[in-house]
Coordinates of C-alpha atoms and ligand atoms in Angstrom, one line a residue:
M1 CA -20.4 -32.9 -16.3
P2 CA -19.3 -29.3 -15.5
T3 CA -15.8 -27.8 -16.8
V4 CA -13.7 -26.7 -14.7
H5 CA -14.2 -23.2 -16.7
E6 CA -17.9 -22.8 -14.7
V7 CA -17.1 -24.6 -11.6
T8 CA -13.9 -21.8 -11.1
W9 CA -16.2 -19.4 -11.9
S10 CA -19.1 -20.0 -9.6
M11 CA -16.9 -20.2 -7.1
L12 CA -15.2 -16.8 -7.9
R13 CA -18.9 -15.4 -7.8
D14 CA -19.1 -17.3 -5.3
L15 CA -15.9 -16.1 -2.9
G16 CA -16.8 -12.4 -3.6
V17 CA -15.3 -11.8 -7.1
T18 CA -16.4 -8.4 -8.6
K19 CA -13.5 -7.6 -10.8
V20 CA -10.4 -8.9 -12.2
F21 CA -6.9 -7.0 -12.8
G22 CA -5.3 -7.4 -15.5
N23 CA -3.4 -7.8 -18.4
P24 CA -4.2 -10.0 -21.4
G25 CA -2.0 -12.9 -23.0
S26 CA -2.6 -16.4 -25.9
T27 CA -2.1 -18.3 -22.5
E28 CA -4.4 -16.6 -20.4
M29 CA -7.2 -16.4 -23.4
P30 CA -8.7 -19.3 -22.3
F31 CA -9.7 -18.3 -18.1
L32 CA -10.4 -15.2 -20.1
A33 CA -12.8 -16.3 -22.9
D34 CA -16.8 -16.4 -21.7
F35 CA -15.5 -13.9 -18.9
P36 CA -18.8 -13.2 -16.9
S37 CA -20.9 -10.2 -18.0
D38 CA -21.7 -9.7 -14.0
I39 CA -18.1 -9.7 -13.6
D40 CA -15.6 -6.4 -14.7
Y41 CA -12.1 -6.7 -15.9
V42 CA -10.5 -3.8 -15.1
L43 CA -7.6 -3.8 -17.9
G44 CA -3.8 -2.2 -17.1
L45 CA -1.3 -1.4 -20.0
H46 CA 1.6 -2.7 -17.9
E47 CA 1.7 -5.7 -14.9
S48 CA 2.7 -3.3 -12.2
S49 CA 0.4 -1.1 -12.6
V50 CA -2.5 -3.8 -12.9
V51 CA -1.3 -4.9 -8.9
G52 CA -0.4 -1.4 -8.0
M53 CA -4.7 -1.1 -9.1
A54 CA -4.7 -3.8 -6.9
D55 CA -3.4 -3.8 -4.3
A56 CA -4.9 -0.3 -3.6
Y57 CA -8.2 -2.1 -4.3
A58 CA -7.4 -4.4 -2.2
Q59 CA -6.0 -3.3 1.3
A60 CA -9.4 -0.4 0.5
T61 CA -12.0 -3.5 0.5
G62 CA -10.2 -5.2 3.0
R63 CA -10.7 -7.8 0.4
P64 CA -8.0 -10.7 -2.1
A65 CA -8.1 -8.4 -5.2
L66 CA -7.8 -11.0 -7.6
V67 CA -4.8 -10.9 -10.5
N68 CA -4.4 -11.7 -13.6
V69 CA -0.9 -11.8 -15.8
H70 CA 0.9 -13.3 -18.4
T71 CA 2.9 -16.6 -18.0
A72 CA 6.3 -15.9 -16.7
A73 CA 7.2 -12.0 -19.0
G74 CA 4.1 -10.7 -17.8
L75 CA 4.9 -12.1 -14.0
G76 CA 8.7 -10.5 -13.6
N77 CA 7.1 -7.8 -14.6
A78 CA 5.1 -7.9 -11.4
M79 CA 7.4 -8.7 -9.5
G80 CA 8.7 -4.9 -7.8
A81 CA 4.4 -3.8 -8.0
L82 CA 4.6 -7.8 -5.9
V83 CA 7.2 -7.3 -3.2
N84 CA 5.2 -3.4 -2.7
A85 CA 2.0 -5.8 -2.1
A86 CA 3.7 -8.5 0.5
G87 CA 5.1 -5.4 1.8
A88 CA 2.0 -3.5 3.0
H89 CA 0.0 -6.9 4.0
S90 CA -2.0 -6.6 0.9
P91 CA -4.3 -9.7 0.1
L92 CA -4.0 -10.2 -3.3
V93 CA -4.5 -13.5 -5.1
V94 CA -2.0 -13.5 -8.9
T95 CA -2.8 -15.5 -11.5
A96 CA -0.7 -16.5 -14.4
G97 CA -1.4 -18.1 -18.3
Q98 CA 1.0 -21.3 -18.0
Q99 CA 1.6 -23.0 -21.4
V100 CA -0.6 -26.6 -22.3
R101 CA 0.8 -29.2 -19.8
A102 CA 1.7 -31.7 -22.6
M103 CA 4.4 -29.3 -23.9
L104 CA 6.2 -28.0 -20.7
T105 CA 8.9 -31.0 -20.2
L106 CA 9.4 -29.4 -23.9
E107 CA 9.6 -26.0 -22.4
P108 CA 7.9 -23.9 -25.1
F109 CA 7.9 -20.3 -26.8
L110 CA 5.8 -18.4 -23.2
A111 CA 6.3 -21.4 -20.3
N112 CA 6.5 -19.9 -17.2
A113 CA 9.6 -22.5 -16.9
D114 CA 9.8 -22.7 -12.7
A115 CA 6.7 -20.9 -12.4
T116 CA 6.4 -21.5 -8.6
M117 CA 9.8 -19.7 -8.3
L118 CA 9.6 -16.8 -9.7
P119 CA 7.1 -14.5 -7.1
K120 CA 9.5 -15.7 -4.5
P121 CA 10.0 -14.6 -1.6
A122 CA 7.3 -11.9 -3.1
V123 CA 4.3 -13.9 -2.5
K124 CA 3.5 -16.0 1.4
W125 CA 1.9 -19.5 -0.9
A126 CA 3.2 -20.2 -4.5
Y127 CA 1.5 -23.8 -6.4
E128 CA 0.6 -24.6 -9.2
P129 CA -2.5 -27.9 -9.2
P130 CA -1.3 -31.1 -10.3
R131 CA -4.1 -31.4 -12.0
A132 CA -6.5 -29.8 -14.4
Q133 CA -9.6 -30.2 -11.8
D134 CA -6.9 -29.0 -8.5
V135 CA -7.9 -25.1 -10.0
P136 CA -10.6 -24.3 -8.5
A137 CA -10.0 -25.9 -5.5
A138 CA -6.6 -24.4 -5.3
L139 CA -7.9 -20.9 -6.1
A140 CA -10.8 -21.2 -3.5
R141 CA -7.2 -22.0 -0.9
A142 CA -5.9 -19.4 -3.2
F143 CA -8.1 -16.1 -0.9
H144 CA -8.9 -17.7 1.9
Y145 CA -5.0 -18.3 2.7
A146 CA -4.3 -14.2 1.1
A147 CA -6.4 -12.7 3.8
L148 CA -5.6 -15.2 7.0
P149 CA -2.8 -13.5 9.0
P150 CA -0.3 -12.0 8.2
A151 CA -2.1 -11.2 5.0
G152 CA -0.2 -11.2 1.8
P153 CA 0.5 -11.4 -2.1
V154 CA 0.0 -16.1 -3.2
F155 CA 0.9 -16.8 -6.7
V156 CA -1.8 -19.5 -8.6
S157 CA -0.4 -20.5 -11.8
L158 CA -2.9 -21.9 -14.5
P159 CA -2.4 -24.4 -17.0
M160 CA -4.6 -23.5 -21.1
D161 CA -6.1 -26.1 -21.7
D162 CA -7.5 -26.4 -18.1
W163 CA -10.8 -25.2 -18.9
D164 CA -12.6 -27.3 -21.0
K165 CA -11.8 -30.4 -19.0
P166 CA -14.2 -31.7 -16.3
A167 CA -14.6 -30.4 -12.9
E168 CA -14.3 -33.2 -9.8
P169 CA -17.2 -34.6 -9.1
G170 CA -19.5 -32.1 -6.5
A171 CA -16.3 -29.4 -6.1
A172 CA -18.4 -27.0 -7.3
H173 CA -20.7 -27.4 -3.9
Q174 CA -18.0 -28.1 -1.9
L175 CA -16.2 -25.2 -2.6
A176 CA -19.0 -23.1 -1.5
G177 CA -19.8 -21.3 1.2
R178 CA -16.7 -22.2 2.9
R179 CA -16.1 -19.1 4.9
I180 CA -13.2 -17.7 6.7
A181 CA -13.5 -16.3 9.6
G182 CA -11.9 -14.5 13.6
R183 CA -9.0 -12.5 14.7
P184 CA -6.2 -13.5 16.2
V185 CA -7.3 -13.0 20.0
P186 CA -3.7 -12.0 21.7
D187 CA -3.5 -14.2 25.3
P188 CA -4.6 -12.7 28.1
A189 CA -2.6 -13.4 31.0
A190 CA 0.7 -11.9 28.1
L191 CA -2.4 -8.7 28.1
R192 CA -2.8 -8.2 31.4
D193 CA 0.7 -8.7 31.8
L194 CA 1.3 -5.2 29.2
A195 CA -1.4 -3.4 30.7
A196 CA 0.4 -3.4 33.6
R197 CA 3.6 -2.3 32.6
V198 CA 1.9 0.5 30.0
A199 CA 0.2 1.6 33.8
A200 CA 3.4 1.3 35.6
A201 CA 4.8 3.6 32.9
R202 CA 6.3 7.0 33.2
N203 CA 6.3 8.2 30.4
P204 CA 4.9 5.4 27.7
V205 CA 4.1 6.3 23.7
L206 CA 2.6 4.5 21.2
V207 CA 3.6 3.4 17.8
A208 CA 1.0 3.7 15.3
G209 CA 1.7 1.2 12.2
A210 CA -0.4 0.3 9.3
G211 CA -1.9 -3.1 10.9
L212 CA -4.0 -0.4 12.7
D213 CA -5.3 0.8 9.4
A214 CA -6.1 -2.6 8.2
S215 CA -7.9 -4.3 11.8
P216 CA -11.1 -3.1 11.2
G217 CA -11.7 -0.9 14.4
G218 CA -8.3 -1.1 15.0
F219 CA -8.2 3.1 13.9
D220 CA -10.1 3.9 16.9
A221 CA -8.9 1.6 18.8
A222 CA -5.3 3.7 18.8
V223 CA -7.6 6.9 19.5
A224 CA -10.1 4.9 23.0
L225 CA -6.2 4.3 24.2
A226 CA -4.2 7.0 23.6
E227 CA -6.5 9.4 25.0
R228 CA -7.5 7.3 28.2
Q229 CA -3.3 7.0 28.4
S230 CA -2.9 10.8 26.5
L231 CA -0.4 9.1 25.0
P232 CA 1.7 10.5 22.3
V233 CA 1.6 8.7 19.8
W234 CA 4.0 8.6 15.8
L235 CA 3.0 6.9 13.0
A236 CA 6.1 3.8 12.3
P237 CA 8.5 5.1 9.4
N238 CA 7.7 4.8 6.2
A239 CA 3.5 3.3 6.9
S240 CA 1.8 1.9 4.1
R241 CA -1.1 3.3 6.4
V242 CA -2.6 5.5 8.7
G243 CA -3.6 4.0 11.2
F244 CA -4.0 6.9 13.4
P245 CA -5.6 10.0 13.0
T246 CA -3.5 12.6 11.9
D247 CA -5.1 15.8 13.7
H248 CA -5.6 14.2 16.9
P249 CA -4.2 16.6 19.3
L250 CA -2.0 13.8 20.6
F251 CA -0.1 12.9 16.3
R252 CA 3.1 13.7 16.6
G253 CA 3.8 12.8 13.0
S254 CA 6.2 9.8 11.8
L255 CA 9.4 8.4 13.3
P256 CA 12.5 9.1 10.4
S257 CA 13.9 6.0 9.4
A258 CA 16.6 5.1 11.0
I259 CA 18.3 4.1 14.2
A260 CA 19.8 7.1 15.3
W261 CA 17.3 8.8 14.8
L262 CA 14.2 6.9 15.5
S263 CA 15.5 6.8 19.1
S264 CA 15.9 9.9 20.0
A265 CA 12.5 10.9 18.6
L266 CA 11.7 8.6 21.0
A267 CA 14.0 10.7 24.0
G268 CA 12.1 10.7 26.9
H269 CA 9.5 7.9 27.3
D270 CA 10.8 4.5 29.3
L271 CA 7.6 2.5 27.3
V272 CA 7.7 1.8 23.7
L273 CA 4.1 0.2 22.7
V274 CA 4.5 0.1 18.9
A275 CA 1.6 -1.8 16.9
G276 CA 0.6 -3.2 13.3
A277 CA 4.6 -3.0 12.7
P278 CA 7.3 -4.4 12.4
V279 CA 10.5 -3.2 14.9
F280 CA 11.2 -0.8 12.6
Q281 CA 11.8 -0.6 8.8
Y282 CA 14.5 0.7 8.6
Y283 CA 16.6 3.2 6.2
P284 CA 19.1 5.0 6.0
Y285 CA 21.9 3.3 8.2
A286 CA 23.0 5.6 11.4
P287 CA 23.5 3.3 14.1
G288 CA 22.7 3.6 17.6
P289 CA 20.5 2.2 20.7
Y290 CA 17.4 0.7 19.0
V291 CA 15.1 2.6 21.8
P292 CA 16.6 5.9 24.1
D293 CA 18.1 5.0 27.2
G294 CA 16.6 3.0 30.0
A295 CA 14.2 2.4 27.7
T296 CA 11.7 -0.6 26.5
L297 CA 10.0 -1.8 23.4
M298 CA 6.8 -3.8 23.4
M299 CA 5.4 -5.2 19.9
I300 CA 1.6 -6.3 18.4
T301 CA 1.8 -8.0 15.6
D302 CA -0.5 -10.3 13.5
D303 CA 2.8 -11.8 12.3
P304 CA 5.5 -14.1 13.9
D305 CA 8.1 -13.9 11.4
A306 CA 8.7 -9.8 12.4
A307 CA 7.8 -10.6 15.1
A308 CA 10.8 -13.6 15.4
R309 CA 13.4 -10.6 13.5
A310 CA 13.0 -8.0 15.9
P311 CA 16.1 -6.6 17.6
I312 CA 14.0 -5.6 21.0
G313 CA 11.8 -6.2 23.2
G314 CA 8.8 -8.8 23.8
A315 CA 6.2 -9.0 21.4
L316 CA 2.6 -10.2 21.4
L317 CA 1.3 -12.0 19.3
G318 CA -2.0 -10.8 17.9
D319 CA -4.1 -8.7 16.2
P320 CA -3.6 -4.8 16.8
G321 CA -6.3 -3.5 16.4
L322 CA -8.8 -6.5 19.0
A323 CA -4.8 -5.7 21.0
L324 CA -5.6 -2.4 21.6
A325 CA -9.3 -2.4 22.0
L326 CA -8.4 -5.1 24.9
L327 CA -4.9 -2.7 26.3
G328 CA -7.5 -0.1 26.6
E329 CA -10.0 -1.2 28.9
L330 CA -7.4 -2.7 31.2
V331 CA -5.8 0.2 31.2
P332 CA -6.6 3.5 33.7
L333 CA -7.4 7.3 33.3
T334 CA -4.0 8.9 33.0
R335 CA -4.1 12.2 32.1
R336 CA -0.2 14.0 31.1
P337 CA 0.4 17.7 29.8
V338 CA 0.2 17.0 26.1
P339 CA 2.3 19.3 23.4
G340 CA 2.3 21.5 20.2
R341 CA 4.2 20.5 17.3
R342 CA 3.9 22.7 13.9
A343 CA 7.0 21.4 11.4
P344 CA 8.5 25.4 8.6
V345 CA 7.1 25.5 5.6
E346 CA 10.4 25.7 3.8
V347 CA 9.6 29.2 0.9
P348 CA 11.6 29.5 -2.7
T349 CA 15.3 30.6 -3.4
A350 CA 14.2 30.0 -7.2
P351 CA 12.2 32.2 -8.7
D352 CA 8.5 31.0 -10.0
M353 CA 8.7 28.1 -8.5
M354 CA 7.3 25.9 -5.2
T355 CA 8.8 24.3 -2.7
A356 CA 7.6 20.5 -1.6
G357 CA 6.1 21.8 1.2
Q358 CA 4.1 24.8 0.4
V359 CA 3.2 22.3 -2.1
H360 CA 1.5 20.0 0.3
E361 CA 0.9 23.0 2.7
A362 CA -1.5 24.0 -0.7
L363 CA -2.9 20.8 -0.4
A364 CA -4.0 20.5 2.5
E365 CA -5.6 23.6 2.3
V366 CA -7.7 21.6 -0.4
F367 CA -7.7 18.2 1.1
P368 CA -11.1 17.1 1.9
D369 CA -12.3 15.5 5.2
D370 CA -12.8 12.7 3.6
G371 CA -10.1 12.1 1.0
V372 CA -7.6 10.1 0.3
L373 CA -3.9 10.1 -0.8
V374 CA -2.0 7.9 -2.0
S375 CA 1.9 9.4 -1.5
E376 CA 5.2 8.4 -3.2
T377 CA 7.3 10.8 -2.4
M378 CA 9.2 12.0 0.5
N379 CA 9.6 15.5 -0.7
G380 CA 8.1 18.0 1.7
G381 CA 7.2 14.5 3.9
S382 CA 7.0 16.6 7.4
V383 CA 5.3 19.1 6.5
M384 CA 2.3 16.9 4.6
W385 CA 2.3 14.8 8.0
D386 CA 2.1 18.1 10.1
R387 CA -1.2 19.3 7.8
V388 CA -2.4 16.6 5.7
K389 CA -5.1 16.0 7.9
F390 CA -6.0 12.1 7.8
R391 CA -9.0 11.8 9.7
R392 CA -10.6 8.5 8.7
P393 CA -9.8 4.9 8.5
G394 CA -7.9 4.2 4.7
S395 CA -7.1 7.8 4.7
F396 CA -3.9 7.6 3.8
Y397 CA -1.2 4.9 1.3
F398 CA 2.8 4.2 0.2
C399 CA 4.1 1.8 -1.2
G400 CA 4.9 -1.0 1.0
A401 CA 8.1 -1.5 0.1
G402 CA 9.4 2.1 -1.3
G403 CA 9.3 0.8 -4.7
L404 CA 8.5 3.8 -7.0
G405 CA 5.9 3.4 -9.4
F406 CA 2.5 1.8 -7.1
C407 CA 1.6 5.8 -6.6
L408 CA -0.3 6.3 -9.7
P409 CA -2.2 2.7 -10.3
A410 CA -2.8 2.1 -6.3
A411 CA -4.7 6.2 -6.6
V412 CA -6.8 4.2 -9.3
G413 CA -6.9 1.0 -7.7
A414 CA -8.1 3.0 -4.1
Q415 CA -11.0 5.0 -6.6
L416 CA -12.5 1.8 -7.9
A417 CA -12.4 0.3 -4.1
S418 CA -14.8 3.6 -2.3
P419 CA -16.2 5.9 -5.6
E420 CA -17.5 7.9 -3.2
R421 CA -14.3 10.4 -1.5
P422 CA -11.4 12.1 -3.6
V423 CA -9.1 10.5 -3.9
V424 CA -5.4 12.0 -5.3
A425 CA -2.3 10.9 -6.3
V426 CA 1.0 12.9 -5.6
S427 CA 4.3 11.6 -6.8
G428 CA 7.5 13.2 -8.0
D429 CA 8.1 13.6 -11.9
G430 CA 10.8 11.2 -11.3
G431 CA 8.8 8.1 -9.6
A432 CA 5.4 9.7 -11.6
Q433 CA 7.0 7.0 -14.7
Y434 CA 7.0 4.1 -13.2
G435 CA 3.1 3.4 -13.1
I436 CA 2.2 6.9 -15.7
H437 CA -0.5 3.8 -17.5
A438 CA -2.3 3.8 -14.5
L439 CA -3.5 7.5 -16.1
Y440 CA -5.0 5.1 -19.6
T441 CA -7.0 2.9 -16.9
A442 CA -8.1 6.7 -15.1
A443 CA -8.7 7.8 -18.5
E444 CA -10.4 5.5 -19.8
R445 CA -12.8 4.4 -16.6
R446 CA -13.3 8.3 -16.2
I447 CA -11.8 7.6 -13.3
P448 CA -11.8 10.7 -11.3
V449 CA -8.6 10.7 -9.3
T450 CA -6.5 13.9 -9.1
F451 CA -2.4 13.0 -9.6
L452 CA -0.5 15.9 -8.3
I453 CA 3.0 15.2 -10.1
M454 CA 6.0 17.6 -8.1
A455 CA 7.8 18.4 -11.6
N456 CA 11.7 19.6 -9.8
G457 CA 13.4 17.9 -13.1
E458 CA 15.3 15.0 -11.1
Y459 CA 14.8 12.8 -8.7
G460 CA 15.7 15.0 -6.2
I461 CA 15.8 12.6 -2.8
L462 CA 18.3 10.4 -4.4
K463 CA 21.1 13.5 -4.4
G464 CA 19.9 14.3 -1.0
F465 CA 20.7 10.1 0.4
G466 CA 24.0 11.0 -3.1
S467 CA 25.5 13.9 -0.1
Y468 CA 24.2 11.5 3.4
L469 CA 26.2 8.2 2.0
G470 CA 29.0 10.9 0.5
A471 CA 29.0 9.2 -2.4
E472 CA 29.9 12.0 -4.8
G473 CA 29.7 11.3 -9.0
V474 CA 26.7 9.3 -8.8
P475 CA 25.5 9.8 -12.9
G476 CA 21.7 8.7 -14.2
L477 CA 19.9 11.9 -11.3
D478 CA 18.7 14.7 -14.0
V479 CA 15.7 13.3 -15.6
G480 CA 15.3 17.0 -16.9
R481 CA 11.4 18.4 -17.4
L482 CA 9.7 16.2 -18.7
D483 CA 6.6 17.6 -20.3
Y484 CA 3.9 15.9 -18.2
E485 CA 1.5 18.3 -19.9
A486 CA 1.4 15.9 -23.1
L487 CA 2.6 12.8 -20.9
A488 CA -1.5 13.3 -19.8
R489 CA -2.9 14.7 -22.9
G490 CA -2.0 11.8 -25.1
Y491 CA -3.5 9.3 -22.5
G492 CA -6.5 11.3 -22.6
V493 CA -6.4 13.1 -18.7
P494 CA -7.2 16.9 -18.9
A495 CA -3.7 18.4 -17.3
V496 CA -2.9 21.7 -15.5
R497 CA 0.8 23.6 -15.3
V498 CA 1.2 25.7 -12.0
R499 CA 4.5 27.9 -10.8
S500 CA 2.8 29.3 -7.9
V501 CA 0.7 28.3 -4.5
G502 CA -1.6 30.2 -5.6
D503 CA -2.2 29.0 -9.1
L504 CA -2.0 25.3 -7.3
T505 CA -4.9 26.0 -4.8
I506 CA -8.1 26.9 -7.2
A507 CA -6.1 24.5 -9.9
L508 CA -6.3 21.7 -6.8
K509 CA -9.2 22.8 -5.9
E510 CA -11.6 22.6 -9.5
A511 CA -9.8 19.0 -9.9
V512 CA -10.6 17.7 -6.8
A513 CA -13.8 18.8 -7.1
A514 CA -14.0 17.0 -10.2
V515 CA -15.9 13.7 -10.6
D516 CA -16.6 13.1 -14.4
G517 CA -12.6 11.8 -14.8
P518 CA -8.9 12.8 -13.8
R519 CA -7.3 15.0 -14.0
M520 CA -3.1 16.4 -13.6
V521 CA -2.0 18.9 -12.2
I522 CA 1.5 19.4 -12.6
A523 CA 3.4 21.1 -10.2
D524 CA 6.5 23.3 -10.5
I525 CA 8.8 23.1 -7.9
Q526 CA 12.1 23.8 -7.0
P527 CA 15.7 21.0 -7.1
G528 CA 16.6 20.3 -4.4
V529 CA 16.4 17.3 -1.2
R530 CA 16.7 17.0 2.0
L531 CA 16.7 14.0 3.9
G532 CA 13.9 14.3 6.0
A533 CA 12.6 17.8 4.6
Ligands
TPP1 C1 11.3 0.8 -8.5 C2 12.1 1.9 -8.3 N1 13.3 2.0 -8.4 C3 14.1 2.8 -8.0 C4 14.5 3.3 -6.6 C5 15.3 5.2 -6.7 N2 14.3 6.2 -7.3 C6 14.3 6.6 -4.7 S1 13.5 8.0 -4.7 C7 14.1 8.2 -6.6 C8 13.9 9.4 -8.2 C9 12.5 9.5 -6.9 O1 12.1 11.4 -7.8 P1 11.3 11.9 -8.2 O2 10.0 10.9 -8.1 O3 10.9 13.1 -8.8 O4 10.7 12.3 -6.4 P2 11.9 13.9 -6.6 O5 12.9 13.3 -4.9 O6 12.6 14.3 -7.2 O7 11.2 14.8 -5.7 C10 14.8 7.0 -6.9 C11 14.6 5.9 -8.7 C12 12.7 3.4 -6.3 N3 12.5 3.4 -5.3 N4 12.5 2.3 -7.2
MG2 MG1 11.9 14.3 -9.4

């Protein structure tokens, strides 16, 4: 009779698992014992980095990634990163070891006391199998469920004494080869109605969300529809992925994320068509109309909850990429004028320092056609959207729920998923600390990510928020000049610090071209971050 351990690993292999992202503890040992030689254990030195790596890996491969962390404390450390993964609809199967079943009622040391409660609400399903022999079926369900729309993290608690128990007879055979095919297709009648509304609109606009990048073919479907209708295209505010090529003449930039700012950016449009994004991830609170006067809104989403909670407009349930492809076939060819755009780049006011806008301008110059950017900064964002060109799917990732600590690990995960594409991580000096352990994994495995740190010695954007909110005298906003060259060296990553645009461009070119391992470029930028700059 095969054991639970044997059946589980053979089923995981059958489901296409080639990597496990983890940080081990004693409660995980029996699961990790006799680790299969054909599966890669990606060690992260802290659970936030483990989940951050897996998050981008899952998004970039489009398949569930398996995470294994340590009982309650490890899962607790993972929570911030899990909130980001949930926001990005990243299909993660998160597992944690659990104490021996025979002792659970005693709440022993290292028990996960309320294992299925702890990861909520960041997971859409949390489970502890009732019996040892239910472990393989629970994990199979987790893999299918994580990928089903709306995709997202799920959690399975794994008691440590389950692994040497006999498996359910026939389990291996029954679970092998189960595949769930298909994507939700919108109701044809509702789609025809929407096509008629687009055709009748005087000045419609498309808002592209992260869901278009996650949907196979979504990027191309958005381009085809936008070109057919000459639709200007904005990115949804705080989008965790880019669902439209940013070098396209119809691309307008990223929408601001406050209610009033967003509706004024859309002034003049009478129909706002949102695909693959909630309506909307607003912040900060600047009350006003949700859409410009006289305009209507329609969203296309595969997330029933996003459809239900939108404050305005109608919703069409379905895969956003499939829906736009079908819509493109139903609407007439319409020509409209396409206005130009160019964001100004701020110049420094302090000597020997750059602005974040200049850093992004230099990055744009060296950023390869097939590059992938993982960003966790709002500093210089308008220049980034204007100059850095994302030309193909899977080119941009941003923390799905605004939690710092995503950027550095996610860049490592994205590079693991796409070894052939140059990956650059752009982070502030404050934000980089939350995922700094990713440098270890990058150095250890010679993963050639370029880590670009914008060093201003402060939580600059928070000072910007302070001014906006009228919050004077807030402590804890200056972090001082952290020695990133020494930090990088400590983790085994070569680093260079630059103070001028010329040196930055040279350093970035070298770092992006390097294939033998990671590099860090530290750009000294002047303090002072303005919201929306
Ligand atoms: C996990 C987490 N903790 C705290 C915050 C709050 N927060 C938002 S921005 C920020 C500071 C970012 O500073 P830095 O990365 O240096 O960027 P800068 O604005 O200085 O360019 C902080 C602490 C957060 N978003 N996520
Ligand atoms: Mg900073």
